Coordinates of C-alpha atoms in Angstrom, one line a residue:
X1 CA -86.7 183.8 -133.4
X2 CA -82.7 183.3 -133.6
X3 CA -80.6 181.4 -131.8
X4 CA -76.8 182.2 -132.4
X5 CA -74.2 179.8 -130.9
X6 CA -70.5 182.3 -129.4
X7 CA -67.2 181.2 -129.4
X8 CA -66.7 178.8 -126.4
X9 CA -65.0 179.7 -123.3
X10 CA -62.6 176.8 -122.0
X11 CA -60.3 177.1 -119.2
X12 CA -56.7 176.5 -118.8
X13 CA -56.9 174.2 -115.4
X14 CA -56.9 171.1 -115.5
X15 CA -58.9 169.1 -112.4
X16 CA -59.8 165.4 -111.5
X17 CA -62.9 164.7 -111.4
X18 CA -64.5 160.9 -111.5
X19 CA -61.8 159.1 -112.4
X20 CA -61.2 161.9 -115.4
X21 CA -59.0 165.1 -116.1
X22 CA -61.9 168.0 -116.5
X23 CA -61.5 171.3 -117.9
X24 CA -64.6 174.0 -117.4
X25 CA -66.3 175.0 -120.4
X26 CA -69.0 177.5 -121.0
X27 CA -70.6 177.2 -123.8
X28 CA -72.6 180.9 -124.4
X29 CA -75.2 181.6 -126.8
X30 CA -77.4 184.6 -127.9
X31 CA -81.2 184.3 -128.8
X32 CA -83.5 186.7 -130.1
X33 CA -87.0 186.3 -129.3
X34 CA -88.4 188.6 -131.8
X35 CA -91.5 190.7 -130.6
X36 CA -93.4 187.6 -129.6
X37 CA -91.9 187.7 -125.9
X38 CA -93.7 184.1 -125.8
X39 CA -92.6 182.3 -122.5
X40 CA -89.9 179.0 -123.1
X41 CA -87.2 177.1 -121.5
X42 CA -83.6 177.4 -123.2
X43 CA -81.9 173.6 -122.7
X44 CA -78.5 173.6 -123.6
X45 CA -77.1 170.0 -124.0
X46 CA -73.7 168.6 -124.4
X47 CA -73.4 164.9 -126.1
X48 CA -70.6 162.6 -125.5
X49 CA -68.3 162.2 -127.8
X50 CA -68.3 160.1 -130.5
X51 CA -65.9 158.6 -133.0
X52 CA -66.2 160.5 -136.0
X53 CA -65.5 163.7 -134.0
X54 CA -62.2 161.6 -132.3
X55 CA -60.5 159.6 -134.5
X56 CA -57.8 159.4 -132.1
X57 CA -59.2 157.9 -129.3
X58 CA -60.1 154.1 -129.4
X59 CA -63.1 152.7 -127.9
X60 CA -65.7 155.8 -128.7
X61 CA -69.6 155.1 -130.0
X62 CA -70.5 155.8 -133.5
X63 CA -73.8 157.9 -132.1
X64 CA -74.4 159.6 -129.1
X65 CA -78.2 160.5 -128.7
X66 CA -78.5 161.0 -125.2
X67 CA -77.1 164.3 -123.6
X68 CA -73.8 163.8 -121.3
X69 CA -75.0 167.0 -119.5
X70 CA -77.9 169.4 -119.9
X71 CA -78.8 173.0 -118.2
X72 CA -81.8 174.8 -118.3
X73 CA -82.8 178.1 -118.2
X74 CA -86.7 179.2 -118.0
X75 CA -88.3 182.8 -119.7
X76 CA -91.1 184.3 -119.0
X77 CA -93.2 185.9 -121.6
X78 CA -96.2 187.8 -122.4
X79 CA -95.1 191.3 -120.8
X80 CA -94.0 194.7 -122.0
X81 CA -90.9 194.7 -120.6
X82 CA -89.6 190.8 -121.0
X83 CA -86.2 191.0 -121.8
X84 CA -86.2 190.1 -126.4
X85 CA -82.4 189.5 -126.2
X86 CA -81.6 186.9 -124.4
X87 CA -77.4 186.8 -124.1
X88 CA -76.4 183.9 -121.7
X89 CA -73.7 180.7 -120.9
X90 CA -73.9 177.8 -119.6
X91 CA -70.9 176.0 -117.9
X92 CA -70.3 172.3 -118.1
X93 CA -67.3 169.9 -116.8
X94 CA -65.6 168.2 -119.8
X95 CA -63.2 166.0 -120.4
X96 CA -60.0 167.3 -121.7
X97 CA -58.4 166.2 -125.2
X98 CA -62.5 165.5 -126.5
X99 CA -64.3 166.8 -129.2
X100 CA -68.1 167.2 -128.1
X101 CA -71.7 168.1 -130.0
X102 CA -73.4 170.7 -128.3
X103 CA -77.2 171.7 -128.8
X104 CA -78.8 174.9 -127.7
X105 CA -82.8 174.5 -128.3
X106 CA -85.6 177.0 -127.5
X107 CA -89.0 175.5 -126.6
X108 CA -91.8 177.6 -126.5
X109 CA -95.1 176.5 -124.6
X110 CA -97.4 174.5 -126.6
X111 CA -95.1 173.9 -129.7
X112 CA -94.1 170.5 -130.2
X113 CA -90.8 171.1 -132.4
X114 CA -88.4 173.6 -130.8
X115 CA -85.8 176.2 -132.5
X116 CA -82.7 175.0 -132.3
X117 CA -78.9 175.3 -133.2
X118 CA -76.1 172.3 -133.2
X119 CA -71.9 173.1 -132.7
X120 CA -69.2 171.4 -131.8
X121 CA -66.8 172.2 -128.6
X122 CA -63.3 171.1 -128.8
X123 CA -61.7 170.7 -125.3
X124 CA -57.9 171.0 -125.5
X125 CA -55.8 168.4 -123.3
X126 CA -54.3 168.9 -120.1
X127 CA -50.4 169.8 -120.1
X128 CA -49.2 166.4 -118.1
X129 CA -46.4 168.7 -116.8
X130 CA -49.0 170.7 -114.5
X131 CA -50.8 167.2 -113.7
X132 CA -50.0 166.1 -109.9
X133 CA -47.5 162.9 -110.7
X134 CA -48.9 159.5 -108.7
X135 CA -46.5 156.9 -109.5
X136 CA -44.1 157.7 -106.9
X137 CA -46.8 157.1 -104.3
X138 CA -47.9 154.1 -105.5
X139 CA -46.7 150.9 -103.8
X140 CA -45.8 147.3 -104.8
X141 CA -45.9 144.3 -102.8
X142 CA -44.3 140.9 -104.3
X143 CA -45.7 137.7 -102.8
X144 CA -44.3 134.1 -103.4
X145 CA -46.5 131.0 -103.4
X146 CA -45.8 130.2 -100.0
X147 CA -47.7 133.7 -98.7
X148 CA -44.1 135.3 -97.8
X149 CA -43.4 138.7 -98.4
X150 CA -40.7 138.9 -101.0
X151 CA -40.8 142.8 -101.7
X152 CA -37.5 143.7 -100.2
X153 CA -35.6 141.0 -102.5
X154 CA -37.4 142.3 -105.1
X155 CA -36.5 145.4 -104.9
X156 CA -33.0 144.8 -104.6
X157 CA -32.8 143.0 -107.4
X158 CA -32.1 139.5 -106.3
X159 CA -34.1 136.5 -108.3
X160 CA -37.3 134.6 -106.4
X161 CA -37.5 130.9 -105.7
X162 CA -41.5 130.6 -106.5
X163 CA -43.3 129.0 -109.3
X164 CA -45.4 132.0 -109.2
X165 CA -45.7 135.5 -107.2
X166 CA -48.9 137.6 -106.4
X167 CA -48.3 141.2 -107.0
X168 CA -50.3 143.7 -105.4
X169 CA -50.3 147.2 -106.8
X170 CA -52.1 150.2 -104.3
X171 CA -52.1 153.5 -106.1
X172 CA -52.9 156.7 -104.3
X173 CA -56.6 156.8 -103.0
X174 CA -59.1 157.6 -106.0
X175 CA -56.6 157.6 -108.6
X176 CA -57.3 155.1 -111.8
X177 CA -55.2 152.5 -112.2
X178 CA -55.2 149.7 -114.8
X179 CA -53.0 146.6 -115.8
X180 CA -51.7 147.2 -119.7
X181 CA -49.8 143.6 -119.6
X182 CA -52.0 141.2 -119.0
X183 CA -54.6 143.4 -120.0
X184 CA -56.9 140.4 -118.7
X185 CA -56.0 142.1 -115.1
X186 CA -58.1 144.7 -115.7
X187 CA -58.7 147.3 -112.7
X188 CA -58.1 145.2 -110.0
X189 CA -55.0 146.1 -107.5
X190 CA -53.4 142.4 -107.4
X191 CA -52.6 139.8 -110.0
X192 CA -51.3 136.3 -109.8
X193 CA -48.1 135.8 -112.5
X194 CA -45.8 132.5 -113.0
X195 CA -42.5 132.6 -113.3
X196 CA -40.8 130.3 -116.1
X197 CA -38.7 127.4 -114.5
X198 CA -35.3 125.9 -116.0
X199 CA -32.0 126.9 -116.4
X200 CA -31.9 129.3 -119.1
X201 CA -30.2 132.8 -119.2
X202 CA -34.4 134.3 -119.5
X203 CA -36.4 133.5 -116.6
X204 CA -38.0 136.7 -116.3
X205 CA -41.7 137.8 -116.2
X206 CA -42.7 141.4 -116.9
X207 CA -46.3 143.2 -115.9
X208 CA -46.7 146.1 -117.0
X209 CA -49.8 149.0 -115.6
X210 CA -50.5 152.5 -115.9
X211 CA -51.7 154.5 -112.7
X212 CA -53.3 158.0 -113.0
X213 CA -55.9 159.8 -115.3
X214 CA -56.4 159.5 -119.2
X215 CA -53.6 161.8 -121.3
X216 CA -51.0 162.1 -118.2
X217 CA -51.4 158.8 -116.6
X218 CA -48.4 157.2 -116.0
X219 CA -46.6 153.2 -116.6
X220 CA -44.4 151.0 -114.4
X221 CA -43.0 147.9 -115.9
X222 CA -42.7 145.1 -112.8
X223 CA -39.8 142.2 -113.9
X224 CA -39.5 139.7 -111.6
X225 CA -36.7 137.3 -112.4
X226 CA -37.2 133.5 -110.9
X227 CA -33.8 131.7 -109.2
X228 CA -32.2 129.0 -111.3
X229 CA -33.9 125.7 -110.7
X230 CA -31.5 123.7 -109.1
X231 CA -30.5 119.6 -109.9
X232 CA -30.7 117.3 -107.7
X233 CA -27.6 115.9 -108.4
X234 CA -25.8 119.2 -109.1
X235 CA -24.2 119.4 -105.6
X236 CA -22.7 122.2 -104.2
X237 CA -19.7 122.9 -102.2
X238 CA -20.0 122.2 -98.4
X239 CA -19.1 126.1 -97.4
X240 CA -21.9 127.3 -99.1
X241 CA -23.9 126.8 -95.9
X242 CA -22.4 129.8 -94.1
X243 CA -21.7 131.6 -97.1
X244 CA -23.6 135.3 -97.7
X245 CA -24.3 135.8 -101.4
X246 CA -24.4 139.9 -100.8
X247 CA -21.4 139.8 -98.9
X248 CA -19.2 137.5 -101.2
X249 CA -20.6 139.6 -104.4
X250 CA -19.9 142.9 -102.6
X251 CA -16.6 141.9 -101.9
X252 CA -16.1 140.7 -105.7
X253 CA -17.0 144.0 -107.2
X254 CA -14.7 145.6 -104.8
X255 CA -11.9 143.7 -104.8
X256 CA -12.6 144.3 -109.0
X257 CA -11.6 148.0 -108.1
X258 CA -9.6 147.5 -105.6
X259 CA -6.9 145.7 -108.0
X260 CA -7.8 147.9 -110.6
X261 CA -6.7 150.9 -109.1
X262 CA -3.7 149.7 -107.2
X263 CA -2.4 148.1 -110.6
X264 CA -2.8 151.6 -112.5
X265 CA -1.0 153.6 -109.1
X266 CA 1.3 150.7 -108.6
X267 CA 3.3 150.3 -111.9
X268 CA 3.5 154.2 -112.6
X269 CA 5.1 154.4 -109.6
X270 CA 7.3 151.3 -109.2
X271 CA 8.3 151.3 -113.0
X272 CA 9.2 155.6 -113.3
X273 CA 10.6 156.3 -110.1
X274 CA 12.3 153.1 -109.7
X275 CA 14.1 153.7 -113.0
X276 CA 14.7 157.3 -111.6
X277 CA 16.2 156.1 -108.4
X278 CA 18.7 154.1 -110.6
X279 CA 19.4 157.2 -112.8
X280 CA 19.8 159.4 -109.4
X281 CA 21.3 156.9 -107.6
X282 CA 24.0 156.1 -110.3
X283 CA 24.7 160.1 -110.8
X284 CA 25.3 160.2 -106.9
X285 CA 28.1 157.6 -107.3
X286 CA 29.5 159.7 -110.1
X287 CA 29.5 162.9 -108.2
X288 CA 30.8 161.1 -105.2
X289 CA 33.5 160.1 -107.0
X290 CA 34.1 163.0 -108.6
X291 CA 34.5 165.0 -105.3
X292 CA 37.1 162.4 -103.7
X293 CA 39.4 162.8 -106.4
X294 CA 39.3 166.8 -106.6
X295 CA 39.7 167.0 -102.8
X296 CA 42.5 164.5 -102.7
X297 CA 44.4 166.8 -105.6
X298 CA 43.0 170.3 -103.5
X299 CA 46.2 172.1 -101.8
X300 CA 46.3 175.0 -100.3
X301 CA 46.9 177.0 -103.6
X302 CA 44.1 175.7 -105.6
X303 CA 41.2 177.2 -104.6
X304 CA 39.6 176.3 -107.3
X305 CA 39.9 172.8 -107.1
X306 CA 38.7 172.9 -103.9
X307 CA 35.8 174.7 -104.7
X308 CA 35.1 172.4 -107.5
X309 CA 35.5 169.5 -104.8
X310 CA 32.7 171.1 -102.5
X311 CA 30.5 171.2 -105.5
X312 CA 30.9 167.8 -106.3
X313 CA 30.2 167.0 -102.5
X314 CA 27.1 168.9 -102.5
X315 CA 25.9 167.6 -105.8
X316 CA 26.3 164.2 -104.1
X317 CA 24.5 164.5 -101.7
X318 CA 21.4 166.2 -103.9
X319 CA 21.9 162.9 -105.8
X320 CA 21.5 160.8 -102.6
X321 CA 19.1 162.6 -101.3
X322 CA 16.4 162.8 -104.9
X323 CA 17.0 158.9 -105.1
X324 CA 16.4 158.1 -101.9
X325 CA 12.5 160.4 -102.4
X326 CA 12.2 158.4 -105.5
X327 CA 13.3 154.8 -103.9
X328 CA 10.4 155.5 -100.8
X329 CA 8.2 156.1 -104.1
X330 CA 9.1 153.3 -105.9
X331 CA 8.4 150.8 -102.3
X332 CA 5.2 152.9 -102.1
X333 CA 4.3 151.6 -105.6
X334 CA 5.8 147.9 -104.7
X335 CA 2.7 148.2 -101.6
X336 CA 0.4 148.8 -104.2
X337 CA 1.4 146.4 -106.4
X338 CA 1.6 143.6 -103.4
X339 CA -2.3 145.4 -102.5
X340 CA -2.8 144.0 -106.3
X341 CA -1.7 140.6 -105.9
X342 CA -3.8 140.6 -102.5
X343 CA -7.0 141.7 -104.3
X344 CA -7.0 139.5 -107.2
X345 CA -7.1 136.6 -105.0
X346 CA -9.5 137.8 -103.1
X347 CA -11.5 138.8 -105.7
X348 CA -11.3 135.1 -107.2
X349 CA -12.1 133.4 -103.9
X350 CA -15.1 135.4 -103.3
X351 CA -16.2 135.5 -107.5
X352 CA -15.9 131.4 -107.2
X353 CA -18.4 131.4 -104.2
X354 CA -20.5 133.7 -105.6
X355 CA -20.6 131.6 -108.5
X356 CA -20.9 128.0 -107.1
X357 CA -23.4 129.0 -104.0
X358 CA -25.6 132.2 -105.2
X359 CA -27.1 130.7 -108.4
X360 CA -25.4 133.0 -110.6
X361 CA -24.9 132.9 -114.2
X362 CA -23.1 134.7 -117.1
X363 CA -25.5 137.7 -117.1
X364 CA -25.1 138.8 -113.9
X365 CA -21.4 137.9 -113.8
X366 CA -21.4 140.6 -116.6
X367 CA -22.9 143.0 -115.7
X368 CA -21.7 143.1 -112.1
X369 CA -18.2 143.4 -113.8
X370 CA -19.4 146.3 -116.0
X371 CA -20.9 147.6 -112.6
X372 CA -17.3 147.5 -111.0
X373 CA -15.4 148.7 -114.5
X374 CA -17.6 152.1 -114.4
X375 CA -16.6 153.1 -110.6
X376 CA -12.8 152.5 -112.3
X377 CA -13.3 154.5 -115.1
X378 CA -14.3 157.3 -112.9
X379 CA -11.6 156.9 -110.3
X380 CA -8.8 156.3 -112.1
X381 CA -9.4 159.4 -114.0
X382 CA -9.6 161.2 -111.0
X383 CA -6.3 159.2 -109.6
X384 CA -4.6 160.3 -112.6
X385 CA -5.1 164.5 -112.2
X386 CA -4.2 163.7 -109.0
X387 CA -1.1 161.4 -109.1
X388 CA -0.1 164.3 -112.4
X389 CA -0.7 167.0 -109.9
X390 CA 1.4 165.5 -107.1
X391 CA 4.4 164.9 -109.9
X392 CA 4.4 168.9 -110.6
X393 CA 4.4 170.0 -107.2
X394 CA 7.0 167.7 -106.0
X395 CA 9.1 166.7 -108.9
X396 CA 9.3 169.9 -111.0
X397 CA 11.1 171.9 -108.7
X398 CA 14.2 169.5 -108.9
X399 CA 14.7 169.7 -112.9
X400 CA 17.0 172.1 -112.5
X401 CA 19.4 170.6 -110.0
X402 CA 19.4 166.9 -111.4
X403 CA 19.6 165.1 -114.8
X404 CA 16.9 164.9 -117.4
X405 CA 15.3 162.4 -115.8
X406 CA 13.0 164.2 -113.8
X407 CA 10.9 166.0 -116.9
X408 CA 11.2 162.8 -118.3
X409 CA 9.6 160.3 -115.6
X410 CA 6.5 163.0 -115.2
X411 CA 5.8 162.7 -119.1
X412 CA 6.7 159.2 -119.3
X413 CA 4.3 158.9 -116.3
X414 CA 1.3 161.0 -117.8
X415 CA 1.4 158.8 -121.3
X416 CA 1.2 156.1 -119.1
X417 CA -1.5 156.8 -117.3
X418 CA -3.3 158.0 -120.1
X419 CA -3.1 154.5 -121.4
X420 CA -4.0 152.9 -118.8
X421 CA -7.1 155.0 -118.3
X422 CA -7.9 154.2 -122.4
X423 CA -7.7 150.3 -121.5
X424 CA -10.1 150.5 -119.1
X425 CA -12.4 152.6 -121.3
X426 CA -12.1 149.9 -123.9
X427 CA -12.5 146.8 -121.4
X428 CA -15.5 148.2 -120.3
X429 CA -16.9 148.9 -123.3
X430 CA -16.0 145.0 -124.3
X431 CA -18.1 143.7 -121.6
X432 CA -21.0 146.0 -122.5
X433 CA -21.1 145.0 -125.9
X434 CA -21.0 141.1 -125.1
X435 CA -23.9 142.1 -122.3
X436 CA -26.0 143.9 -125.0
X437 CA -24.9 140.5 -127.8
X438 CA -26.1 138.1 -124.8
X439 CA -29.6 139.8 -124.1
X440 CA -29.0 140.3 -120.4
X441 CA -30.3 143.9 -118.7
X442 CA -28.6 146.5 -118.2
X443 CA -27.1 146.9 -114.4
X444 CA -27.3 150.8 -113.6
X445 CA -24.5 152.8 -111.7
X446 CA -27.7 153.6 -109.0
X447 CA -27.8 150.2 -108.4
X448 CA -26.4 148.8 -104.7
X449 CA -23.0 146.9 -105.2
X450 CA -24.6 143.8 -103.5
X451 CA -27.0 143.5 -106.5
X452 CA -27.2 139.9 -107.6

């Protein structure tokens, strides 16, 4: 009698199956029954796994005797023509990323110990990138103390007056789902959290859970941030009753961008062209001049000096006419400049009610600045090709026909705003930087511009 244990077959998908990621395994063997053709069952058994065949996986036995699975396969005997060789497999559901003992046992009839032969099957684990993703379908529900419904707040970010919330976590249907942080959660879909009081910068609570099967499950970290705890006697001002915390910090971060920008466009323009209306402007006097005096010496015999006269005229007027174009610039850039002044105090009207009606505090004044200072760093690059491209098309043309001033105000122009475009670079990196040193979070691009 020989029992010989072949090389495992294991396949490549990956299924759920009880809560688990299963791969199908067939475990084959070959036995030899000799010329006895005595009649038997073969049992082939799989054990769970254990710890010394898994050292990488917490929470395993040290023993295993009962089998996880067993199959059976009867054999007659006692005829000419049994089959001797018996070549067969037997196919199990296992789950993947284990190590398992297998046992493959022939018991004859009326022998109490059987043959048998012990191996181990490893079962690879699942590649997580083929494994159906359940996080996105998985829903969260915040609830205050009072019973109300504070999901939407919470998801856009804005801070919950409760002592505590009730959160209530509903995965897709027969998909595991466990808290990590509090691990005292457990399984259960809803947990209870308070949310630290006072009035420092950290009154946040995190909870943390995974949802979806062992080796590709996936984690979600809830932080729900509790409102400042307001004084009794810290009163504030009487407009705060109509005032709209989203709206006054939406208008903050704009007005931010808005002055931003128009500063950047405002003093290119006013400052270069203005200067080059002065330069054009004084030239066009020149010329003027110029032509008066040749055309009050032209006779009729100097042809020349009338000629020279008509050129002066003509130069004049090309004089006039290029500082004019750079004066309507220059009042364009004046606009922007007066759009400036408008937005700053705007922006510090609505920033002081935001402050002194929202509960807000150096954090989020940061990091709502940051907010606005990344939108600027993207436009005014964008301004700056533009405004450069504009300056070639329209400026360029004229070097020929007036003074130097033209190829100088467009390079002039371009290291300026370069500059400009490096200061805001640098700002913004400031403000991260004092962020990250103050140990507030991080306020991404994605995020709505009423955030707060």
């Amino acid at each position: 009698m020989g029992i010989t244990f072949r090389a495992p077959q294991i396949g490549t998908l990956c299924r759920p199956l009880e809560g688990r990621l299963v791969k199908s395994a067939s475990i084959r063997f070959r036995v030899d029954r000799g010329t006895a053709l005595v009649s038997g069952s073969f049992f082939v058994s799989v054990f769970p796994p254990i710890a010394d065949d898994n050292p990488g996986i917490p929470g395993l036995p040290q023993s295993a005797s009962i089998p996880l699975q067993r199959v059976q396969r009867d054999v007659p005997g006692n005829a000419p023509d049994d089959q001797q060789v018996v070549d067969d497999e037997a196919t199990f559901n296992l789950e993947a990323g284990r190590t398992y003992r297998t046992r493959i046992e022939f018991v004859q009839v009326g022998h109490e110990f059987p043959n048998a032969v012990e191996e181990k099957v490893v079962v690879p684990p699942c590649d997580c990138s083929l494994v159906e993703k359940h996080l996105d379908r998985t829903t969260i529900k915040v609830v205050d103390q009072s019973g109300t419904d504070v999901t939407a707040e919470w998801h856009d970010g804005l801070c919950i007056n409760s002592d505590s919330v009730t959160l209530t976590v509903t995965p897709p249907r027969d998909v595991p789902f466990r808290w990590l942080d509090p691990v005292s959660g457990g399984t259960t879909t809803t947990l209870k959290i308070d949310l630290p009081a006072g009035t420092a910068a950290n009154r946040t609570t995190s909870a943390t859970f995974e949802v979806g099967y062992a080796g590709c499950a996936e984690t979600r970290r809830i932080e729900v941030e509790r409102c400042e705890t307001i004084i009794e006697d810290q009163k504030q001002p009487g407009i705060c009753s109509v005032v709209d915390c989203r709206w006054s910090l939406s208008v903050w971060k704009i007005s931010v961008i808005v002055a931003c920008l128009a500063f950047y466009l405002g003093m290119s323009l006013t400052v270069f062209h203005g200067a080059r209306a002065g330069i054009l402007g004084a030239a066009s006097e020149t010329a003027t001049q110029a032509a008066a005096t040749l055309a009050a010496t032209a006779t009729s015999s100097q042809g020349s000096t009338s000629a020279q006269a008509a050129q002066a005229a003509v130069q004049a007027v090309n004089f006039k006419i290029g500082a004019m174009f750079d004066l309507t610039i220059a009042i364009a850039g004046v606009v922007c400049l007066i759009l400036f002044a408008c937005a700053i105090v705007l922006g510090a009207l609505t920033c002081w009610l935001w402050w002194a009606c929202c509960g807000a505090d150096w954090c989020r004044m940061n990091s709502n600045l940051e907010w606005s200072l990344q939108i600027v760093v993207g436009l005014s690059a964008i301004l700056g090709i533009v405004v450069a491209a504009i300056e070639f098309l329209f400026v360029a043309p004229r070097m020929a026909s007036e003074p130097g001033s033209a190829a100088a105000t467009a390079a002039a122009m371009g290291v300026f705003l370069a500059l400009m475009w490096g200061v805001f670079i640098y700002f913004q990196s400031q403000v991260r930087a004092a962020r990250q040193q103050g140990g507030c979070r991080e306020l991404r691009l994605i995020d709505p511009p009423w955030e707060g």
